[in-house]
Short mmCIF file of C-alpha atoms in Angstrom, two decimals:
data_model
loop_
_atom_site.label_atom_id
_atom_site.label_comp_id
_atom_site.label_asym_id
_atom_site.label_seq_id
_atom_site.Cartn_x
_atom_site.Cartn_y
_atom_site.Cartn_z
CA MET X 18 123.44 92.83 102.37
CA ILE X 19 122.09 94.58 105.55
CA LYS X 20 124.83 96.15 107.45
CA GLU X 21 124.82 97.87 111.10
CA THR X 22 128.27 98.85 113.40
CA ALA X 23 127.85 96.98 116.41
CA MET X 24 130.84 96.69 119.03
CA VAL X 25 133.11 93.13 120.30
CA ILE X 26 132.07 92.76 123.76
CA ALA X 27 133.24 89.04 124.29
CA VAL X 28 135.72 86.76 122.03
CA ASP X 29 135.94 82.36 122.25
CA GLY X 30 138.15 81.05 120.02
CA ASP X 31 136.26 81.74 117.08
CA SER X 32 133.11 82.76 118.93
CA VAL X 33 132.78 86.65 118.63
CA THR X 34 130.07 88.41 120.80
CA VAL X 35 128.28 91.62 119.09
CA GLU X 36 126.27 94.12 121.10
CA ALA X 37 124.86 96.87 118.91
CA ALA X 38 121.80 99.14 119.76
CA ILE X 39 118.79 99.03 118.42
CA LYS X 40 117.26 101.80 116.47
CA SER X 41 114.13 103.30 116.56
CA THR X 42 112.08 105.51 113.83
CA CYS X 43 109.77 107.07 116.95
CA ASN X 44 113.13 109.50 117.16
CA ALA X 45 112.27 111.60 113.99
CA CYS X 46 108.20 110.90 114.66
CA GLN X 47 106.34 114.23 114.66
CA ALA X 48 104.23 112.46 117.11
CA GLN X 49 106.43 111.20 119.29
CA SER X 50 105.44 113.23 122.23
CA ASP X 51 101.29 112.41 121.88
CA CYS X 52 102.49 108.66 120.73
CA GLY X 53 101.71 105.28 123.08
CA THR X 54 104.37 103.31 121.24
CA GLY X 55 106.94 106.05 121.26
CA VAL X 56 106.19 106.16 125.00
CA ILE X 57 106.53 102.60 125.49
CA SER X 58 108.46 101.65 123.58
CA ARG X 59 111.03 103.85 125.31
CA ALA X 60 110.19 102.77 128.84
CA ILE X 61 110.47 99.05 128.10
CA ALA X 62 112.15 97.74 124.79
CA PRO X 63 116.04 96.99 125.20
CA LYS X 64 118.45 99.42 123.69
CA THR X 65 120.95 96.71 122.65
CA GLN X 66 120.78 93.42 121.13
CA GLN X 67 123.48 90.40 121.74
CA LEU X 68 124.67 88.17 118.88
CA THR X 69 127.55 85.41 118.99
CA LEU X 70 128.81 84.69 115.77
CA ARG X 71 131.25 82.60 114.28
CA THR X 72 134.15 84.59 112.09
CA PRO X 73 137.64 83.43 110.62
CA MET X 74 138.36 86.81 111.60
CA THR X 75 140.67 88.16 114.62
CA VAL X 76 138.90 90.72 117.30
CA ASN X 77 139.03 92.56 119.98
CA VAL X 78 137.13 93.55 122.91
CA GLY X 79 135.82 96.47 122.39
CA GLN X 80 136.44 97.14 118.41
CA LYS X 81 134.28 97.78 116.23
CA VAL X 82 132.74 95.63 113.39
CA ILE X 83 130.82 95.46 110.55
CA VAL X 84 127.83 92.75 110.87
CA GLY X 85 126.11 91.49 107.75
CA ILE X 86 122.35 90.35 107.51
CA PRO X 87 121.42 88.90 104.23
CA GLU X 88 118.12 90.39 102.42
CA ALA X 89 116.76 87.20 100.86
CA GLY X 90 116.94 85.87 103.97
CA ILE X 91 114.65 88.79 105.39
CA LEU X 92 112.99 88.29 103.04
CA SER X 93 112.06 84.33 102.49
CA ALA X 94 112.06 83.82 106.39
CA SER X 95 109.53 86.90 106.13
CA ALA X 96 107.74 85.29 103.59
CA TRP X 97 107.65 81.74 105.02
CA LEU X 98 106.64 83.16 108.48
CA TYR X 99 103.24 85.56 107.40
CA LEU X 100 102.22 84.74 104.11
CA LEU X 101 102.39 80.99 104.11
CA PRO X 102 100.40 80.39 107.44
CA LEU X 103 97.71 83.74 106.11
CA ILE X 104 97.16 81.89 102.99
CA THR X 105 96.90 78.47 105.40
CA PHE X 106 94.09 80.00 107.19
CA MET X 107 92.72 80.94 104.08
CA GLY X 108 92.70 77.67 102.28
CA THR X 109 91.55 75.64 104.98
CA TYR X 110 88.97 77.93 106.03
CA SER X 111 87.59 78.27 102.47
CA ALA X 112 87.37 74.08 102.15
CA PHE X 113 85.56 73.61 106.09
CA MET X 114 82.79 76.57 104.96
CA SER X 115 82.04 74.79 101.07
CA VAL X 116 81.91 71.64 103.40
CA LEU X 117 80.14 72.27 106.19
CA SER X 118 77.24 74.87 103.86
CA GLY X 119 75.35 71.39 103.14
CA THR X 120 75.27 70.38 106.91
CA ALA X 121 73.09 71.51 109.74
CA ILE X 122 75.93 73.63 111.45
CA ALA X 123 77.79 75.21 108.71
CA HIS X 124 78.17 78.30 111.29
CA GLU X 125 81.63 80.17 110.59
CA LEU X 126 82.18 79.61 114.33
CA TRP X 127 82.80 75.92 113.52
CA ALA X 128 84.53 76.49 109.94
CA THR X 129 87.48 78.80 112.45
CA ILE X 130 88.21 76.65 115.09
CA PRO X 131 89.89 74.22 112.64
CA SER X 132 90.93 76.36 110.44
CA ALA X 133 93.30 78.64 113.37
CA PHE X 134 94.75 75.05 114.93
CA THR X 135 95.95 74.22 110.84
CA THR X 136 97.66 77.02 111.02
CA PHE X 137 98.80 77.52 113.81
CA VAL X 138 100.56 73.29 113.28
CA VAL X 139 101.43 75.23 109.86
CA TYR X 140 103.24 77.80 111.02
CA LYS X 141 105.30 75.50 114.55
CA LEU X 142 106.11 73.71 111.14
CA ILE X 143 107.64 76.22 109.52
CA ALA X 144 109.28 77.68 112.98
CA TYR X 145 110.82 74.87 113.31
CA LYS X 146 111.96 74.82 109.09
CA LEU X 147 113.58 78.14 109.85
CA LYS X 148 114.61 77.51 113.34
CA TRP X 149 116.81 74.05 112.54
CA VAL X 150 116.99 72.97 108.68
CA GLU X 151 117.81 76.87 107.17
CA SER X 152 119.35 78.16 109.94
CA THR X 153 123.08 78.72 107.80
CA LYS X 154 121.04 81.14 105.87
CA TYR X 155 119.96 83.46 108.23
CA GLN X 156 122.52 84.15 110.37
CA PRO X 157 124.42 87.12 110.47
CA VAL X 158 128.16 87.60 109.13
CA LEU X 159 130.76 89.16 110.65
CA LEU X 160 131.65 91.74 106.86
CA GLY X 161 134.77 93.80 109.02
CA THR X 162 135.79 95.99 111.04
CA SER X 163 135.04 99.47 111.25
CA ASP X 164 136.73 102.74 110.78
CA VAL X 165 133.94 104.78 112.51
#
């Protein structure tokens, strides 16, 4: 379980809205003064993120709480969103290249276009699956109050 400290900013029945500071590794980097990525992230990146959670715990506005996100959920969502579209693209591209190799239109572009379209469709299906079908598996949970 990945844990993060957040502050309660709103309570509505069993729904709690918390706000957590977004941490960046740019402050610990040796090249932070010469790095364009660090400058951009400091200039435009939001400094906090808000989450709304359901919890049976009684909390008050301004109270610090510990929010947990299951590691297995993050790992499986990452595999679904990154590996499966990549494998889909490579498989579709290989299949189209083998089919087109015996024709007069054996150019890579003719295999890339349907491969990109198939990958896009697979990505959208995976995003739908993760958002609606398995949404509870990836939800952060309120673990308790913080003593800090």
